[in-house]
Tab-separated table of C-alpha atoms in Angstrom:
chain	number	residue	atom	x	y	z
A	19	MET	CA	-178.143	-57.129	-54.822
A	20	THR	CA	-181.039	-59.179	-56.226
A	21	MET	CA	-181.957	-60.451	-52.758
A	22	LEU	CA	-181.740	-56.933	-51.326
A	23	ARG	CA	-184.176	-55.626	-53.952
A	24	THR	CA	-186.522	-58.532	-53.139
A	25	CYS	CA	-186.453	-57.617	-49.428
A	26	LEU	CA	-187.206	-53.981	-50.204
A	27	ARG	CA	-190.141	-54.945	-52.435
A	28	LEU	CA	-191.455	-57.251	-49.694
A	29	LEU	CA	-191.161	-54.508	-47.096
A	30	CYS	CA	-193.003	-52.052	-49.325
A	31	GLY	CA	-195.751	-54.622	-49.889
A	32	VAL	CA	-196.137	-55.190	-46.139
A	33	LEU	CA	-196.364	-51.443	-45.450
A	34	ALA	CA	-198.943	-51.065	-48.216
A	35	ALA	CA	-201.015	-53.977	-46.801
A	36	ILE	CA	-200.926	-52.478	-43.310
A	37	GLY	CA	-201.952	-49.069	-44.669
A	38	LEU	CA	-204.901	-50.588	-46.533
A	39	LEU	CA	-206.034	-52.433	-43.404
A	40	ASN	CA	-205.871	-49.264	-41.355
A	41	LEU	CA	-207.829	-47.358	-44.008
A	42	ALA	CA	-210.424	-50.102	-44.110
A	43	SER	CA	-210.773	-50.041	-40.337
A	44	LEU	CA	-211.376	-46.292	-40.367
A	45	LEU	CA	-213.991	-46.365	-43.162
A	46	ILE	CA	-215.829	-49.658	-42.736
A	47	LEU	CA	-215.769	-50.656	-39.066
A	48	PRO	CA	-217.745	-47.659	-37.703
A	49	ARG	CA	-220.602	-48.455	-40.143
A	50	LEU	CA	-220.639	-52.215	-39.449
A	51	ALA	CA	-220.216	-52.125	-35.717
A	52	GLY	CA	-223.165	-51.058	-33.597
A	53	SER	CA	-221.345	-50.265	-30.393
A	54	ALA	CA	-218.020	-49.013	-29.076
A	55	SER	CA	-217.110	-52.464	-27.750
A	56	ALA	CA	-217.584	-53.948	-31.211
A	57	ILE	CA	-215.333	-51.302	-32.688
A	58	ILE	CA	-212.626	-52.086	-30.105
A	59	TYR	CA	-212.974	-55.828	-30.733
A	60	SER	CA	-212.703	-55.370	-34.487
A	61	SER	CA	-209.712	-53.078	-34.065
A	62	LEU	CA	-207.961	-55.745	-31.996
A	63	ILE	CA	-208.557	-58.271	-34.763
A	64	LEU	CA	-207.078	-55.884	-37.340
A	65	ALA	CA	-204.116	-55.126	-35.081
A	66	THR	CA	-203.497	-58.868	-34.654
A	67	ALA	CA	-203.639	-59.300	-38.419
A	68	GLN	CA	-201.129	-56.485	-38.851
A	69	ILE	CA	-198.781	-58.030	-36.288
A	70	PHE	CA	-199.069	-61.388	-38.093
A	71	ILE	CA	-198.229	-59.764	-41.427
A	72	VAL	CA	-195.275	-57.903	-39.927
A	73	GLY	CA	-194.020	-61.121	-38.280
A	74	CYS	CA	-194.185	-63.079	-41.531
A	75	ALA	CA	-192.399	-60.265	-43.319
A	76	PHE	CA	-189.726	-60.157	-40.604
A	77	PHE	CA	-188.990	-63.891	-40.915
A	78	LYS	CA	-188.929	-63.641	-44.699
A	79	ILE	CA	-186.548	-60.677	-44.629
A	80	SER	CA	-184.344	-62.430	-42.048
A	81	ASP	CA	-184.151	-65.466	-44.324
A	82	GLU	CA	-183.201	-63.278	-47.271
A	83	VAL	CA	-180.543	-61.527	-45.153
A	84	ARG	CA	-179.070	-64.922	-44.215
A	85	HIS	CA	-178.896	-65.796	-47.901
A	86	ILE	CA	-177.137	-62.494	-48.573
A	87	GLU	CA	-174.612	-63.160	-45.800
A	88	GLN	CA	-173.995	-66.697	-47.081
A	89	GLU	CA	-173.473	-65.374	-50.597
A	90	HIS	CA	-171.062	-62.776	-49.218
A	91	ARG	CA	-169.079	-65.460	-47.362
A	92	GLN	CA	-168.869	-67.584	-50.494
A	93	LEU	CA	-167.593	-64.623	-52.511
A	94	ARG	CA	-165.026	-63.863	-49.806
A	95	GLN	CA	-163.864	-67.495	-49.779
A	96	GLN	CA	-163.562	-67.486	-53.573
A	97	LYS	CA	-161.492	-64.324	-53.359
A	98	GLU	CA	-159.225	-65.907	-50.738
A	99	ARG	CA	-158.819	-69.037	-52.887
A	100	LEU	CA	-157.909	-66.927	-55.915
A	101	SER	CA	-155.409	-64.999	-53.802
A	102	GLU	CA	-153.920	-68.267	-52.512
A	103	ASP	CA	-153.724	-69.668	-56.057
A	104	GLN	CA	-151.883	-66.546	-57.178
A	105	LYS	CA	-149.517	-66.861	-54.222
A	106	ASN	CA	-148.860	-70.520	-55.079
A	107	ARG	CA	-148.149	-69.633	-58.702
A	108	ASP	CA	-145.690	-66.946	-57.648
A	109	GLN	CA	-144.110	-69.395	-55.227
A	110	LEU	CA	-143.806	-72.020	-57.951
A	111	LEU	CA	-141.954	-69.558	-60.179
A	112	LEU	CA	-139.548	-68.753	-57.347
A	113	ILE	CA	-138.952	-72.434	-56.648
A	114	LEU	CA	-138.334	-73.133	-60.327
A	115	ASN	CA	-135.877	-70.244	-60.447
A	116	HIS	CA	-134.067	-71.527	-57.363
A	117	GLU	CA	-133.891	-75.187	-58.348
A	118	VAL	CA	-133.104	-74.819	-62.060
A	119	ARG	CA	-130.556	-72.015	-61.771
A	120	THR	CA	-127.872	-74.246	-60.225
A	121	PRO	CA	-127.700	-76.877	-63.026
A	122	LEU	CA	-127.930	-74.130	-65.648
A	123	ALA	CA	-124.978	-72.344	-64.053
A	124	ALA	CA	-123.007	-75.616	-64.119
A	125	ILE	CA	-123.813	-76.149	-67.818
A	126	LYS	CA	-122.756	-72.613	-68.659
A	127	GLY	CA	-119.532	-72.885	-66.652
A	128	TYR	CA	-118.358	-76.186	-68.131
A	129	ALA	CA	-119.391	-75.167	-71.649
A	130	GLU	CA	-117.371	-71.951	-71.312
A	131	LEU	CA	-114.330	-73.925	-70.121
A	132	LEU	CA	-114.577	-76.283	-73.092
A	133	ARG	CA	-115.004	-73.388	-75.514
A	134	CYS	CA	-112.055	-71.374	-74.254
A	135	TYR	CA	-109.569	-74.112	-73.313
A	136	HIS	CA	-110.551	-77.132	-75.386
A	137	GLU	CA	-107.030	-77.498	-76.781
A	138	GLN	CA	-105.289	-77.364	-73.376
A	139	ILE	CA	-107.720	-79.590	-71.443
A	140	PRO	CA	-106.588	-83.257	-71.132
A	141	ARG	CA	-108.858	-85.825	-72.727
A	142	GLU	CA	-109.817	-87.399	-69.392
A	143	LEU	CA	-110.796	-84.034	-67.918
A	144	TYR	CA	-112.587	-83.134	-71.161
A	145	ASP	CA	-114.775	-86.225	-70.851
A	146	GLN	CA	-115.425	-85.461	-67.190
A	147	TYR	CA	-116.655	-81.962	-68.082
A	148	LEU	CA	-118.978	-83.396	-70.714
A	149	GLN	CA	-120.288	-85.855	-68.146
A	150	GLN	CA	-120.968	-82.975	-65.746
A	151	ILE	CA	-122.876	-81.098	-68.441
A	152	ASN	CA	-124.939	-84.184	-69.191
A	153	HIS	CA	-125.646	-84.671	-65.474
A	154	ALA	CA	-126.678	-81.015	-65.060
A	155	CYS	CA	-129.112	-81.350	-67.980
A	156	ASP	CA	-130.633	-84.438	-66.346
A	157	GLU	CA	-130.899	-82.600	-63.037
A	158	ALA	CA	-132.667	-79.608	-64.586
A	159	THR	CA	-135.116	-81.907	-66.382
A	160	PHE	CA	-135.740	-83.830	-63.191
A	161	VAL	CA	-136.455	-80.666	-61.198
A	162	LEU	CA	-138.897	-79.386	-63.801
A	163	ASP	CA	-140.728	-82.717	-63.885
A	164	SER	CA	-140.899	-83.068	-60.118
A	165	ILE	CA	-142.337	-79.586	-59.567
A	166	ILE	CA	-144.679	-79.382	-62.528
A	167	LEU	CA	-146.185	-82.830	-61.969
A	168	PRO	CA	-149.425	-82.558	-59.961
A	169	GLN	CA	-148.422	-82.630	-56.308
A	170	ARG	CA	-151.482	-84.574	-55.152
A	171	ALA	CA	-155.053	-85.327	-56.106
A	172	THR	CA	-155.700	-86.795	-52.666
A	173	GLU	CA	-153.562	-87.058	-49.541
A	174	GLN	CA	-152.038	-90.382	-50.648
A	175	ALA	CA	-152.034	-89.911	-54.429
A	176	GLY	CA	-148.812	-91.015	-56.118
A	177	VAL	CA	-147.306	-92.674	-53.036
A	178	GLU	CA	-145.402	-95.856	-53.896
A	179	CYS	CA	-143.383	-98.502	-52.127
A	180	LEU	CA	-139.697	-97.982	-52.900
A	181	ASP	CA	-136.277	-98.857	-51.522
A	182	LEU	CA	-134.846	-95.897	-49.619
A	183	LYS	CA	-131.291	-97.254	-49.854
A	184	GLU	CA	-131.511	-97.473	-53.631
A	185	ALA	CA	-132.916	-93.933	-53.842
A	186	MET	CA	-130.138	-92.592	-51.599
A	187	LEU	CA	-127.364	-94.324	-53.580
A	188	SER	CA	-128.858	-93.058	-56.834
A	189	VAL	CA	-128.728	-89.480	-55.569
A	190	LEU	CA	-125.188	-89.908	-54.227
A	191	SER	CA	-124.037	-91.207	-57.597
A	192	SER	CA	-125.013	-87.888	-59.155
A	193	PHE	CA	-122.699	-86.161	-56.653
A	194	ALA	CA	-119.814	-88.590	-57.257
A	195	PRO	CA	-117.612	-86.170	-59.271
A	196	ARG	CA	-118.067	-83.450	-56.653
A	197	LEU	CA	-117.365	-85.843	-53.778
A	198	GLN	CA	-114.190	-87.016	-55.507
A	199	PHE	CA	-113.062	-83.519	-56.486
A	200	GLU	CA	-113.579	-82.170	-52.949
A	201	ASN	CA	-111.972	-85.279	-51.408
A	202	ARG	CA	-114.958	-85.917	-49.165
A	203	ARG	CA	-114.991	-88.714	-46.587
A	204	LEU	CA	-118.280	-90.483	-47.162
A	205	GLU	CA	-119.565	-92.760	-44.387
A	206	LEU	CA	-122.663	-94.826	-45.160
A	207	GLU	CA	-124.645	-97.065	-42.844
A	208	LEU	CA	-127.481	-98.071	-45.126
A	209	SER	CA	-129.624	-101.170	-45.407
A	210	LYS	CA	-132.433	-102.149	-47.705
A	211	CYS	CA	-135.718	-100.745	-46.404
A	212	ASP	CA	-138.997	-100.117	-48.168
A	213	VAL	CA	-140.782	-96.836	-47.517
A	214	LEU	CA	-143.944	-95.158	-48.795
A	215	ALA	CA	-143.021	-92.101	-50.849
A	216	ARG	CA	-143.252	-90.416	-54.231
A	217	PRO	CA	-140.080	-91.314	-56.171
A	218	LEU	CA	-139.514	-87.968	-57.895
A	219	GLN	CA	-140.232	-85.875	-54.818
A	220	LEU	CA	-138.107	-88.097	-52.567
A	221	ARG	CA	-135.102	-87.880	-54.892
A	222	GLN	CA	-135.483	-84.113	-55.008
A	223	VAL	CA	-135.559	-83.907	-51.203
A	224	LEU	CA	-132.472	-86.116	-50.879
A	225	ARG	CA	-130.670	-84.095	-53.530
A	226	ASN	CA	-131.499	-80.831	-51.718
A	227	LEU	CA	-130.234	-82.141	-48.381
A	228	VAL	CA	-127.007	-83.657	-49.742
A	229	ASN	CA	-126.313	-80.482	-51.713
A	230	ASN	CA	-126.809	-78.362	-48.566
A	231	ALA	CA	-124.493	-80.619	-46.573
A	232	LEU	CA	-121.738	-80.263	-49.193
A	233	THR	CA	-122.287	-76.554	-49.784
A	234	TYR	CA	-122.113	-75.511	-46.129
A	235	SER	CA	-119.128	-77.652	-45.123
A	236	SER	CA	-115.463	-77.610	-46.115
A	237	PRO	CA	-113.856	-79.844	-48.777
A	238	GLY	CA	-112.183	-82.853	-47.199
A	239	SER	CA	-114.708	-83.002	-44.361
A	240	ARG	CA	-116.885	-85.991	-43.496
A	241	LEU	CA	-120.414	-86.650	-44.742
A	242	ARG	CA	-122.212	-89.374	-42.788
A	243	ILE	CA	-125.546	-90.889	-43.834
A	244	THR	CA	-127.344	-93.458	-41.697
A	245	PHE	CA	-130.720	-95.214	-41.421
A	246	SER	CA	-132.489	-96.145	-38.193
A	247	GLU	CA	-135.838	-97.622	-37.129
A	248	SER	CA	-135.706	-95.999	-33.678
A	249	ARG	CA	-137.212	-92.566	-33.260
A	250	PRO	CA	-134.439	-90.104	-32.282
A	251	GLY	CA	-134.735	-88.169	-29.064
A	252	SER	CA	-134.450	-84.893	-30.995
A	253	ALA	CA	-137.587	-85.655	-33.041
A	254	PRO	CA	-140.371	-83.102	-32.564
A	255	LEU	CA	-143.582	-84.173	-30.883
A	256	ALA	CA	-146.317	-84.879	-33.425
A	257	ALA	CA	-149.548	-82.989	-32.794
A	258	ASP	CA	-151.774	-86.050	-33.268
A	259	GLY	CA	-149.267	-88.685	-32.147
A	260	THR	CA	-149.427	-90.604	-35.463
A	261	ALA	CA	-145.682	-90.356	-36.072
A	262	GLU	CA	-144.966	-92.232	-32.833
A	263	LYS	CA	-147.490	-94.988	-33.600
A	264	GLU	CA	-146.467	-95.696	-37.212
A	265	ARG	CA	-143.507	-97.817	-38.238
A	266	ARG	CA	-141.013	-95.402	-39.710
A	267	ILE	CA	-137.510	-95.201	-41.122
A	268	TYR	CA	-135.326	-92.330	-39.927
A	269	LEU	CA	-132.566	-91.040	-42.188
A	270	ALA	CA	-129.786	-88.793	-40.887
A	271	ILE	CA	-127.458	-86.681	-43.047
A	272	GLN	CA	-124.617	-85.417	-40.860
A	273	ASP	CA	-122.040	-82.882	-42.052
A	274	GLU	CA	-119.146	-81.084	-40.375
A	275	GLY	CA	-120.053	-77.626	-41.550
A	276	ILE	CA	-120.790	-74.262	-39.981
A	277	GLY	CA	-123.681	-75.492	-37.826
A	278	ILE	CA	-127.071	-73.858	-37.211
A	279	PRO	CA	-127.956	-72.140	-33.908
A	280	ARG	CA	-131.030	-73.564	-32.185
A	281	GLU	CA	-132.921	-70.274	-32.396
A	282	ASP	CA	-132.554	-70.269	-36.204
A	283	GLN	CA	-133.419	-73.890	-36.952
A	284	GLN	CA	-137.204	-73.520	-37.315
A	285	ARG	CA	-136.853	-70.246	-39.196
A	286	LEU	CA	-134.851	-71.913	-41.968
A	287	PHE	CA	-137.870	-74.006	-42.956
A	288	GLN	CA	-139.641	-70.825	-44.047
A	289	PRO	CA	-139.104	-69.481	-47.602
A	290	PHE	CA	-136.217	-67.057	-48.243
A	291	GLN	CA	-134.611	-67.598	-44.841
A	292	ARG	CA	-130.815	-67.974	-44.659
A	293	LEU	CA	-128.074	-67.718	-42.060
A	294	GLU	CA	-126.065	-64.544	-42.440
A	295	ARG	CA	-122.771	-66.366	-41.947
A	296	ALA	CA	-123.725	-68.928	-44.635
A	297	GLN	CA	-124.371	-66.457	-47.425
A	298	HIS	CA	-120.706	-66.163	-48.429
A	299	LEU	CA	-120.560	-69.944	-48.980
A	300	ALA	CA	-123.496	-69.959	-51.429
A	301	PRO	CA	-124.232	-66.381	-52.546
A	302	GLN	CA	-126.575	-67.653	-55.275
A	303	GLY	CA	-128.852	-69.418	-52.780
A	304	LYS	CA	-132.378	-68.160	-52.177
A	305	GLY	CA	-133.238	-69.942	-48.929
A	306	LEU	CA	-135.815	-72.282	-50.471
A	307	GLY	CA	-134.122	-75.700	-50.243
A	308	LEU	CA	-135.274	-76.672	-46.732
A	309	TYR	CA	-138.682	-75.086	-47.245
A	310	LEU	CA	-139.275	-77.079	-50.424
A	311	SER	CA	-137.993	-80.295	-48.807
A	312	LYS	CA	-140.325	-79.861	-45.823
A	313	ARG	CA	-143.320	-79.240	-48.066
A	314	LEU	CA	-142.653	-82.275	-50.249
A	315	LEU	CA	-142.017	-84.552	-47.252
A	316	GLU	CA	-145.194	-83.495	-45.464
A	317	GLU	CA	-147.201	-84.278	-48.598
A	318	MET	CA	-145.784	-87.824	-48.400
A	319	GLY	CA	-146.608	-88.131	-44.698
A	320	GLY	CA	-142.981	-87.555	-43.708
A	321	GLU	CA	-141.145	-85.292	-41.277
A	322	ILE	CA	-137.951	-83.253	-41.297
A	323	TRP	CA	-136.041	-81.446	-38.559
A	324	LEU	CA	-132.552	-80.213	-37.706
A	325	GLU	CA	-130.146	-81.152	-34.945
A	326	SER	CA	-127.156	-78.870	-34.408
A	327	GLU	CA	-125.199	-77.186	-31.622
A	328	GLY	CA	-124.646	-74.172	-33.849
A	329	LEU	CA	-120.844	-74.432	-33.607
A	330	PRO	CA	-118.566	-74.267	-36.683
A	331	GLY	CA	-116.996	-77.643	-37.365
A	332	LYS	CA	-119.625	-79.486	-35.332
A	333	GLY	CA	-121.948	-79.337	-38.307
A	334	THR	CA	-125.623	-80.128	-38.664
A	335	CYS	CA	-127.603	-83.349	-38.723
A	336	VAL	CA	-130.706	-83.215	-40.889
A	337	TRP	CA	-133.226	-85.862	-39.907
A	338	LEU	CA	-136.112	-87.013	-42.030
A	339	SER	CA	-138.631	-89.767	-41.461
A	340	LEU	CA	-140.772	-91.771	-43.858
A	341	ARG	CA	-143.442	-94.403	-43.265
A	342	GLN	CA	-142.324	-97.997	-43.686
A	343	ALA	CA	-144.098	-100.007	-46.346
């Protein structure tokens, strides 16, 4: 608005200057000039002066208009950033709700069992329930820390060299009671390999993927986890080709669950997307696990994709890749 007022004042000044020149030409030139040709010549000079003034004013006003447009773009960008920040805050609340609700439900369930049946529960089972409560508390704390910690100051901030095998075994140990209770057949083909990742975020991704594999497959079924240095044929093509050039470790988590049709595989990496036939297996789910895993992996320079025929019993293989150290 300030620039617009300046342009209007400038325009008024130009019009006033032109009016004064025209008035001067009408009053003074006939007295000074001795002939008609002199009057015409003087008039041309005044007209040229007027054109010069108008031209200068035009360039000045154009410059002011450009400033106004630039200011408008900056305000629009600030508004978009504020809108994006608000969207991210809302998204963070949804993610927190999704990730923390599961361990809280476990704590409540085991605590209620101990309260109601503490006299009938055998000592061994009693200790196991307490261990589950303790593990759920650790999981909730871990989730809060991993989400609330600053995600990145720069593209590589927080990335460390760590042993992927150790991280995977650590996550599997937290699922040990569930694996034993559900009589799962666990097949591991792991070897020591150093990757570049953020420890908290990587553990959260691995926990999400293992939890999905167990949730959407039947008790007693097989869970197979393998490492490879060869890029799988199912890997998506990278836009810039960097994934093919870098030395990477590829981790596969294969279950024998309900499977995911090809046409739904990309959709499930968007927030709040779930398979209709999977909702009865995990009614409390919000469809954020794969979305969150993809976001965290991409911030570490990693990839994630699905491989499945979409047939029940054939299951799904979730692939992820990380850069080798």
